[in-house]
mmCIF file of C-alpha atoms and ligand atoms in Angstrom:
data_model
loop_
_atom_site.group_PDB
_atom_site.id
_atom_site.type_symbol
_atom_site.label_atom_id
_atom_site.label_comp_id
_atom_site.label_asym_id
_atom_site.label_seq_id
_atom_site.Cartn_x
_atom_site.Cartn_y
_atom_site.Cartn_z
ATOM 1 C CA VAL A 1 20.006 78.132 -9.685
ATOM 2 C CA GLY A 2 18.065 81.308 -8.814
ATOM 3 C CA GLY A 3 16.305 82.551 -5.665
ATOM 4 C CA THR A 4 17.330 84.224 -2.443
ATOM 5 C CA LEU A 5 19.193 83.107 0.666
ATOM 6 C CA SER A 6 18.071 84.740 3.923
ATOM 7 C CA CYS A 7 20.281 85.458 6.923
ATOM 8 C CA ALA A 8 18.930 83.446 9.877
ATOM 9 C CA SER A 9 19.757 86.207 12.370
ATOM 10 C CA CYS A 10 18.942 89.507 10.592
ATOM 11 C CA GLY A 11 16.651 88.313 7.798
ATOM 12 C CA ARG A 12 18.623 90.137 5.090
ATOM 13 C CA GLY A 13 18.294 88.498 1.659
ATOM 14 C CA TYR A 14 21.213 87.495 -0.583
ATOM 15 C CA PRO A 15 20.531 86.452 -4.197
ATOM 16 C CA LEU A 16 21.498 83.171 -5.811
ATOM 17 C CA VAL A 17 22.498 84.066 -9.379
ATOM 18 C CA ASP A 18 23.249 81.332 -11.931
ATOM 19 C CA GLY A 19 23.961 78.930 -9.089
ATOM 20 C CA ILE A 20 26.347 81.313 -7.306
ATOM 21 C CA ALA A 21 25.391 82.554 -3.831
ATOM 22 C CA THR A 22 26.076 86.293 -3.572
ATOM 23 C CA LEU A 23 27.096 86.505 0.083
ATOM 24 C CA ILE A 24 28.530 90.003 -0.010
ATOM 25 C CA SER A 25 26.689 93.276 0.311
ATOM 26 C CA ALA A 26 26.414 95.579 -2.710
ATOM 27 C CA GLU A 27 28.387 98.246 -0.807
ATOM 28 C CA ASP A 28 31.246 95.845 -0.044
ATOM 29 C CA LEU A 29 31.273 94.576 -3.624
ATOM 30 C CA ASP A 30 31.525 98.146 -4.931
ATOM 31 C CA ARG A 31 34.857 98.521 -3.161
ATOM 32 C CA TYR A 32 36.298 95.618 -5.180
ATOM 33 C CA GLN A 33 35.062 96.798 -8.587
ATOM 34 C CA PRO A 34 38.205 98.751 -9.614
ATOM 35 C CA PHE A 35 40.337 95.719 -8.732
ATOM 36 C CA LEU A 36 38.018 93.353 -10.609
ATOM 37 C CA ALA A 37 37.923 95.469 -13.771
ATOM 38 C CA HIS A 38 41.707 95.716 -13.856
ATOM 39 C CA TYR A 39 42.264 92.071 -12.918
ATOM 40 C CA ARG A 40 39.986 90.809 -15.706
ATOM 41 C CA ARG A 41 41.762 92.939 -18.264
ATOM 42 C CA VAL A 42 45.225 91.772 -17.232
ATOM 43 C CA ARG A 43 44.252 88.100 -17.031
ATOM 44 C CA ALA A 44 42.703 88.155 -20.509
ATOM 45 C CA ALA A 45 45.684 90.007 -21.997
ATOM 46 C CA GLU A 46 48.166 87.627 -20.370
ATOM 47 C CA GLY A 47 46.436 84.584 -21.840
ATOM 48 C CA TRP A 48 45.121 82.979 -18.658
ATOM 49 C CA LEU A 49 41.595 82.327 -19.923
ATOM 50 C CA VAL A 50 40.874 78.727 -20.885
ATOM 51 C CA ASP A 51 38.077 76.996 -22.784
ATOM 52 C CA PRO A 52 35.987 74.306 -21.019
ATOM 53 C CA ALA A 53 37.946 71.412 -22.554
ATOM 54 C CA THR A 54 41.268 72.837 -21.331
ATOM 55 C CA TRP A 55 39.723 73.721 -17.955
ATOM 56 C CA ARG A 56 39.204 70.027 -17.290
ATOM 57 C CA THR A 57 42.866 69.258 -17.968
ATOM 58 C CA LEU A 58 44.242 71.753 -15.403
ATOM 59 C CA PRO A 59 46.784 71.622 -13.856
ATOM 60 C CA TYR A 60 48.013 69.510 -16.800
ATOM 61 C CA PRO A 61 47.123 71.676 -19.824
ATOM 62 C CA PRO A 62 48.350 70.860 -23.342
ATOM 63 C CA PRO A 63 52.028 71.799 -23.768
ATOM 64 C CA ASP A 64 51.264 74.499 -26.365
ATOM 65 C CA MET A 65 49.106 76.454 -23.871
ATOM 66 C CA PRO A 66 50.317 79.851 -22.670
ATOM 67 C CA HIS A 67 51.985 79.512 -19.260
ATOM 68 C CA ALA A 68 52.525 75.771 -19.777
ATOM 69 C CA ALA A 69 55.801 75.904 -17.797
ATOM 70 C CA LEU A 70 54.067 77.609 -14.905
ATOM 71 C CA TRP A 71 51.317 74.999 -14.982
ATOM 72 C CA ARG A 72 53.949 72.245 -14.852
ATOM 73 C CA ARG A 73 55.224 73.836 -11.691
ATOM 74 C CA ARG A 74 51.689 74.177 -10.347
ATOM 75 C CA SER A 75 51.000 70.518 -11.068
ATOM 76 C CA ARG A 76 53.766 69.597 -8.624
ATOM 77 C CA SER A 77 52.243 71.621 -5.789
ATOM 78 C CA PHE A 78 48.826 70.189 -6.683
ATOM 79 C CA GLU A 79 50.190 66.640 -6.374
ATOM 80 C CA ARG A 80 51.741 67.505 -3.029
ATOM 81 C CA LEU A 81 48.410 68.952 -1.892
ATOM 82 C CA LEU A 82 46.654 65.707 -2.863
ATOM 83 C CA ALA A 83 49.170 63.736 -0.800
ATOM 84 C CA VAL A 84 48.596 65.986 2.235
ATOM 85 C CA LEU A 85 44.809 65.685 1.864
ATOM 86 C CA ALA A 86 45.017 61.906 1.509
ATOM 87 C CA ASP A 87 47.017 61.798 4.698
ATOM 88 C CA ARG A 88 44.540 64.011 6.562
ATOM 89 C CA GLY A 89 41.405 62.289 5.222
ATOM 90 C CA ARG A 90 42.605 58.671 5.521
ATOM 91 C CA GLY A 91 40.039 57.625 2.955
ATOM 92 C CA ARG A 92 37.240 59.858 4.232
ATOM 93 C CA PRO A 93 35.969 62.809 2.180
ATOM 94 C CA LEU A 94 36.970 66.183 3.617
ATOM 95 C CA ALA A 95 34.936 69.386 3.874
ATOM 96 C CA ILE A 96 37.083 71.874 1.965
ATOM 97 C CA LEU A 97 36.818 75.561 1.090
ATOM 98 C CA ASP A 98 38.766 76.680 -2.001
ATOM 99 C CA LEU A 99 39.509 80.293 -1.142
ATOM 100 C CA GLY A 100 40.031 82.673 -4.057
ATOM 101 C CA ALA A 101 39.061 79.811 -6.344
ATOM 102 C CA GLY A 102 39.148 81.771 -9.617
ATOM 103 C CA ASN A 103 37.718 79.579 -12.389
ATOM 104 C CA CYS A 104 37.472 76.669 -9.891
ATOM 105 C CA TRP A 105 39.858 74.261 -11.634
ATOM 106 C CA LEU A 106 41.165 73.137 -8.228
ATOM 107 C CA THR A 107 37.685 72.972 -6.687
ATOM 108 C CA TRP A 108 36.678 70.628 -9.498
ATOM 109 C CA GLN A 109 39.765 68.441 -9.124
ATOM 110 C CA LEU A 110 39.053 68.051 -5.398
ATOM 111 C CA ALA A 111 35.306 67.482 -5.865
ATOM 112 C CA ARG A 112 35.866 64.756 -8.449
ATOM 113 C CA ARG A 113 38.047 62.966 -5.889
ATOM 114 C CA GLY A 114 35.057 62.784 -3.553
ATOM 115 C CA HIS A 115 35.655 65.765 -1.267
ATOM 116 C CA ARG A 116 32.801 68.137 -0.304
ATOM 117 C CA VAL A 117 34.078 71.408 -1.695
ATOM 118 C CA GLU A 118 32.915 75.000 -1.829
ATOM 119 C CA ALA A 119 34.530 77.652 -4.035
ATOM 120 C CA LEU A 120 34.705 81.246 -2.857
ATOM 121 C CA ASP A 121 35.857 84.229 -4.864
ATOM 122 C CA ILE A 122 35.022 87.877 -5.333
ATOM 123 C CA ASN A 123 35.132 87.359 -9.099
ATOM 124 C CA VAL A 124 32.101 85.795 -10.827
ATOM 125 C CA ASP A 125 33.386 86.450 -14.345
ATOM 126 C CA ALA A 126 32.044 83.986 -16.928
ATOM 127 C CA SER A 127 35.482 83.503 -18.508
ATOM 128 C CA ASP A 128 37.830 83.465 -15.529
ATOM 129 C CA GLY A 129 35.829 83.580 -12.293
ATOM 130 C CA LEU A 130 33.209 81.467 -10.523
ATOM 131 C CA GLY A 131 31.000 81.777 -13.610
ATOM 132 C CA ALA A 132 33.557 80.004 -15.814
ATOM 133 C CA VAL A 133 32.701 76.516 -14.536
ATOM 134 C CA PRO A 134 31.316 74.331 -17.360
ATOM 135 C CA GLU A 135 27.616 73.633 -16.876
ATOM 136 C CA ASP A 136 27.976 69.902 -16.378
ATOM 137 C CA ALA A 137 30.592 70.370 -13.630
ATOM 138 C CA ALA A 138 28.765 73.131 -11.745
ATOM 139 C CA GLY A 139 26.659 70.694 -9.694
ATOM 140 C CA ALA A 140 29.757 69.033 -8.200
ATOM 141 C CA PHE A 141 30.450 71.849 -5.715
ATOM 142 C CA GLY A 142 29.008 75.054 -4.278
ATOM 143 C CA ARG A 143 30.089 78.539 -5.386
ATOM 144 C CA THR A 144 29.950 81.685 -3.294
ATOM 145 C CA GLN A 145 30.787 85.249 -4.197
ATOM 146 C CA ALA A 146 32.308 86.800 -1.074
ATOM 147 C CA ALA A 147 35.496 88.469 0.131
ATOM 148 C CA LEU A 148 38.184 86.360 1.721
ATOM 149 C CA GLU A 149 38.507 88.816 4.581
ATOM 150 C CA ARG A 150 34.880 88.184 5.630
ATOM 151 C CA LEU A 151 33.909 84.565 5.190
ATOM 152 C CA PRO A 152 30.185 83.791 5.246
ATOM 153 C CA TYR A 153 30.463 80.521 7.181
ATOM 154 C CA MET A 154 29.798 79.478 10.743
ATOM 155 C CA ALA A 155 32.696 78.701 13.074
ATOM 156 C CA GLY A 156 34.406 75.308 13.245
ATOM 157 C CA GLN A 157 32.854 73.786 10.118
ATOM 158 C CA LEU A 158 35.651 72.857 7.771
ATOM 159 C CA ASP A 159 38.437 70.285 7.622
ATOM 160 C CA VAL A 160 40.579 72.275 5.204
ATOM 161 C CA VAL A 161 40.740 75.762 3.739
ATOM 162 C CA VAL A 162 42.959 75.720 0.678
ATOM 163 C CA ALA A 163 44.198 78.966 -0.860
ATOM 164 C CA ALA A 164 45.979 78.571 -4.207
ATOM 165 C CA ALA A 165 47.723 81.736 -5.363
ATOM 166 C CA SER A 166 45.152 83.890 -3.579
ATOM 167 C CA LEU A 167 45.995 84.825 0.024
ATOM 168 C CA HIS A 168 48.470 87.509 -1.092
ATOM 169 C CA TYR A 169 45.449 89.389 -2.456
ATOM 170 C CA ALA A 170 44.043 89.835 1.060
ATOM 171 C CA ARG A 171 43.641 93.468 2.045
ATOM 172 C CA ASP A 172 44.408 92.503 5.639
ATOM 173 C CA LEU A 173 46.475 89.321 6.021
ATOM 174 C CA ALA A 174 45.917 89.023 9.784
ATOM 175 C CA ALA A 175 42.143 89.440 9.442
ATOM 176 C CA ALA A 176 41.963 86.927 6.581
ATOM 177 C CA THR A 177 44.042 84.383 8.537
ATOM 178 C CA ALA A 178 41.833 84.849 11.606
ATOM 179 C CA GLU A 179 38.748 84.279 9.454
ATOM 180 C CA ILE A 180 40.231 81.083 8.029
ATOM 181 C CA ALA A 181 41.070 79.835 11.535
ATOM 182 C CA ARG A 182 37.572 80.658 12.744
ATOM 183 C CA ILE A 183 35.816 78.447 10.189
ATOM 184 C CA LEU A 184 38.228 75.499 10.624
ATOM 185 C CA ARG A 185 37.353 72.760 13.072
ATOM 186 C CA PRO A 186 39.997 72.053 15.745
ATOM 187 C CA GLY A 187 42.658 69.956 14.006
ATOM 188 C CA GLY A 188 41.585 71.312 10.596
ATOM 189 C CA ALA A 189 44.169 73.013 8.408
ATOM 190 C CA MET A 190 44.770 76.013 6.219
ATOM 191 C CA ILE A 191 46.907 74.984 3.240
ATOM 192 C CA LEU A 192 48.550 77.579 0.996
ATOM 193 C CA LEU A 193 50.025 76.671 -2.345
ATOM 194 C CA ASP A 194 51.504 78.645 -5.218
ATOM 195 C CA THR A 195 51.617 81.634 -2.896
ATOM 196 C CA PRO A 196 54.739 83.815 -3.175
ATOM 197 C CA LEU A 197 56.368 84.308 0.217
ATOM 198 C CA TYR A 198 59.127 86.874 0.704
ATOM 199 C CA ARG A 199 61.734 86.898 3.433
ATOM 200 C CA THR A 200 61.572 90.692 3.783
ATOM 201 C CA ALA A 201 58.999 93.422 3.129
ATOM 202 C CA ALA A 202 61.569 95.182 0.917
ATOM 203 C CA ALA A 203 61.756 92.142 -1.381
ATOM 204 C CA GLY A 204 57.942 91.968 -1.568
ATOM 205 C CA GLN A 205 57.614 95.678 -2.254
ATOM 206 C CA ALA A 206 60.267 95.497 -4.964
ATOM 207 C CA ALA A 207 58.441 92.629 -6.683
ATOM 208 C CA VAL A 208 55.112 94.470 -6.555
ATOM 209 C CA ALA A 209 56.766 97.670 -7.847
ATOM 210 C CA ARG A 210 58.161 95.686 -10.806
ATOM 211 C CA ARG A 211 54.753 94.267 -11.570
ATOM 212 C CA LEU A 212 53.012 97.647 -11.312
ATOM 213 C CA ALA A 213 55.591 99.226 -13.621
ATOM 214 C CA ASP A 214 54.968 96.386 -16.053
ATOM 215 C CA GLN A 215 51.211 96.889 -15.889
ATOM 216 C CA ARG A 216 51.593 100.642 -16.383
ATOM 217 C CA LEU A 217 53.593 99.938 -19.500
ATOM 218 C CA HIS A 218 51.258 97.335 -20.971
ATOM 219 C CA TYR A 219 47.823 98.263 -19.659
ATOM 220 C CA GLY A 220 48.096 101.914 -18.751
ATOM 221 C CA SER A 221 46.807 101.415 -15.210
ATOM 222 C CA ASP A 222 48.176 99.861 -12.067
ATOM 223 C CA GLY A 223 46.756 100.936 -8.712
ATOM 224 C CA ALA A 224 43.873 98.474 -8.797
ATOM 225 C CA GLY A 225 46.099 95.613 -9.919
ATOM 226 C CA THR A 226 45.998 93.878 -6.574
ATOM 227 C CA SER A 227 43.234 93.803 -4.057
ATOM 228 C CA GLY A 228 45.753 93.920 -1.188
ATOM 229 C CA SER A 229 49.453 94.636 -0.735
ATOM 230 C CA GLY A 230 50.174 91.910 -3.287
ATOM 231 C CA TYR A 231 52.860 90.160 -1.284
ATOM 232 C CA ILE A 232 53.251 88.158 1.921
ATOM 233 C CA VAL A 233 56.267 88.298 4.180
ATOM 234 C CA VAL A 234 56.994 85.047 5.980
ATOM 235 C CA TRP A 235 57.313 86.528 9.462
ATOM 236 C CA ALA A 236 53.972 88.362 9.057
ATOM 237 C CA LEU A 237 52.271 85.142 7.997
ATOM 238 C CA ARG A 238 53.820 83.229 10.881
ATOM 239 C CA HIS A 239 52.687 85.966 13.255
ATOM 240 C CA ALA A 240 49.156 86.005 11.780
ATOM 241 C CA CYS A 241 48.956 82.219 12.164
ATOM 242 C CA ARG A 242 50.127 82.325 15.782
ATOM 243 C CA ARG A 243 47.594 85.027 16.671
ATOM 244 C CA ALA A 244 44.820 83.080 14.936
ATOM 245 C CA GLY A 245 45.678 79.864 16.817
ATOM 246 C CA LEU A 246 47.217 78.078 13.814
ATOM 247 C CA SER A 247 50.512 76.240 13.766
ATOM 248 C CA TYR A 248 52.903 77.035 10.887
ATOM 249 C CA ARG A 249 54.826 74.565 8.749
ATOM 250 C CA GLU A 250 56.450 74.963 5.347
ATOM 251 C CA VAL A 251 56.841 72.024 2.983
ATOM 252 C CA PRO A 252 59.505 72.998 0.402
ATOM 253 C CA LEU A 253 58.424 72.215 -3.127
ATOM 254 C CA HIS A 254 60.262 74.053 -5.833
ATOM 255 C CA GLY A 255 64.030 74.143 -5.671
ATOM 256 C CA ARG A 256 65.519 76.789 -7.920
ATOM 257 C CA PRO A 257 68.569 75.149 -9.458
ATOM 258 C CA ARG A 258 70.515 77.781 -11.431
ATOM 259 C CA ALA A 259 70.042 76.081 -14.802
ATOM 260 C CA LEU A 260 66.284 76.293 -14.480
ATOM 261 C CA VAL A 261 66.040 79.920 -13.500
ATOM 262 C CA GLY A 262 66.463 81.411 -16.993
ATOM 263 C CA ARG A 263 63.973 78.994 -18.521
ATOM 264 C CA ILE A 264 61.351 79.671 -15.841
ATOM 265 C CA ARG A 265 61.973 83.426 -16.056
ATOM 266 C CA ARG A 266 61.227 83.394 -19.812
ATOM 267 C CA ALA A 267 58.193 81.146 -19.411
ATOM 268 C CA PHE A 268 56.651 83.167 -16.585
ATOM 269 C CA GLY A 269 56.672 86.498 -18.450
ATOM 270 C CA SER A 270 55.129 89.156 -16.235
ATOM 271 C CA ALA A 271 54.056 86.535 -13.707
ATOM 272 C CA TRP A 272 57.761 85.985 -13.059
ATOM 273 C CA ARG A 273 58.214 89.627 -12.159
ATOM 274 C CA THR A 274 55.684 89.129 -9.385
ATOM 275 C CA THR A 275 57.314 86.028 -7.961
ATOM 276 C CA GLN A 276 60.975 86.914 -8.439
ATOM 277 C CA GLY A 277 62.770 86.573 -5.121
ATOM 278 C CA ALA A 278 59.902 84.601 -3.608
ATOM 279 C CA GLN A 279 59.638 81.032 -2.373
ATOM 280 C CA MET A 280 56.429 79.082 -2.868
ATOM 281 C CA PRO A 281 56.393 76.258 -0.349
ATOM 282 C CA LEU A 282 53.217 74.479 0.636
ATOM 283 C CA VAL A 283 52.261 76.135 3.933
ATOM 284 C CA ILE A 284 50.225 74.147 6.425
ATOM 285 C CA GLY A 285 48.631 75.936 9.363
ATOM 286 C CA GLU A 286 46.773 73.562 11.657
ATOM 287 C CA ARG A 287 44.137 74.854 14.040
ATOM 288 C CA LEU A 288 45.446 73.921 17.440
ATOM 289 C CA CYS A 289 42.232 73.838 19.463
HETATM 290 C C1 LIG B 1 45.748 84.333 -9.127
HETATM 291 S S1 LIG B 1 44.066 83.980 -8.889
HETATM 292 C C2 LIG B 1 44.108 82.312 -8.315
HETATM 293 C C3 LIG B 1 42.865 81.584 -8.711
HETATM 294 C C4 LIG B 1 42.870 80.087 -8.411
HETATM 295 N N1 LIG B 1 42.954 79.829 -6.991
HETATM 296 C C5 LIG B 1 43.980 79.371 -9.125
HETATM 297 O O1 LIG B 1 44.745 78.687 -8.451
HETATM 298 O O2 LIG B 1 44.088 79.462 -10.344
HETATM 299 C C6 LIG B 1 43.615 84.901 -7.419
HETATM 300 C C7 LIG B 1 42.130 84.878 -7.139
HETATM 301 O O3 LIG B 1 41.893 85.564 -5.903
HETATM 302 C C8 LIG B 1 40.683 86.284 -6.050
HETATM 303 N N2 LIG B 1 40.629 87.369 -5.066
HETATM 304 C C9 LIG B 1 41.409 88.470 -5.012
HETATM 305 N N3 LIG B 1 41.064 89.243 -3.963
HETATM 306 C C10 LIG B 1 40.041 88.600 -3.346
HETATM 307 C C11 LIG B 1 39.261 88.890 -2.187
HETATM 308 N N4 LIG B 1 39.470 89.983 -1.468
HETATM 309 N N5 LIG B 1 38.292 88.018 -1.841
HETATM 310 C C12 LIG B 1 38.075 86.883 -2.557
HETATM 311 N N6 LIG B 1 38.789 86.558 -3.661
HETATM 312 C C13 LIG B 1 39.760 87.402 -4.048
HETATM 313 C C14 LIG B 1 40.722 86.789 -7.488
HETATM 314 O O4 LIG B 1 39.452 87.175 -7.935
HETATM 315 C C15 LIG B 1 41.299 85.581 -8.205
HETATM 316 O O5 LIG B 1 40.311 84.715 -8.674
#
């Protein structure tokens, strides 16, 4: 769980700390520190941290958990993801990267179904980041601290890159999409879930402004609250996919019947303010060649 990884071409060393490969330079990591400090504070205050027993139940936490309604919604996209993976794998384990994996609940769920999975995140926090994985589950998959805009993998290696509620944190959507496409094998797929997509930049900006105002009110700081613009506009994602050589397909998941809106709005709390006006389809971008 300790030691050093060396770059085969330049010889530079990267430490392995508590089983997590640190594949980001200290200078690059420094740039994310304001975001990480703010993010940890908000996540703890909003009640997102879970104990190891609850971690294993995700995305089906006990009904009295904070954000239980949101997790119910997430469980539906998770089930759809499993169906898509089953279809792609046809019984064979897939090589999957969980991008922006957070506490790795999804990485674990995929690994225990036999897939070869790697979790990547900038956050190694012991309560909510890569370090939050219970000890007896940590051997089931690899963990890498790196930035999603600069993926430390060779080209054409992976069957699937899954990004659950994380790609909207990218500082540069086009660069992140190109990186994802680069590490996919031809025919492999990027799959986005629980990722708020807006039809217009104005709608995305309005949602982010609401969230920042909320964070100013409750936490006294805002600017570092997202690592990127904090929203994705559909046409920009489509464009990024096309330029990266990925197809683009949306699988609708969550209808928003009127009767449900009020209930979801109350259950989401400040998370709702981020996603208001957004759709969260499963997005599948297949590498064409
Ligand atoms: C809302 S959380 C989602 C976590 C997890 N995928 C889930 O479904 O619960 C977003 C994650 O993206 C990570 N993240 C944000 N910016 C990042 C970046 N530039 N590179 C890598 N990870 C990043 C955060 O640290 C956080 O863990």
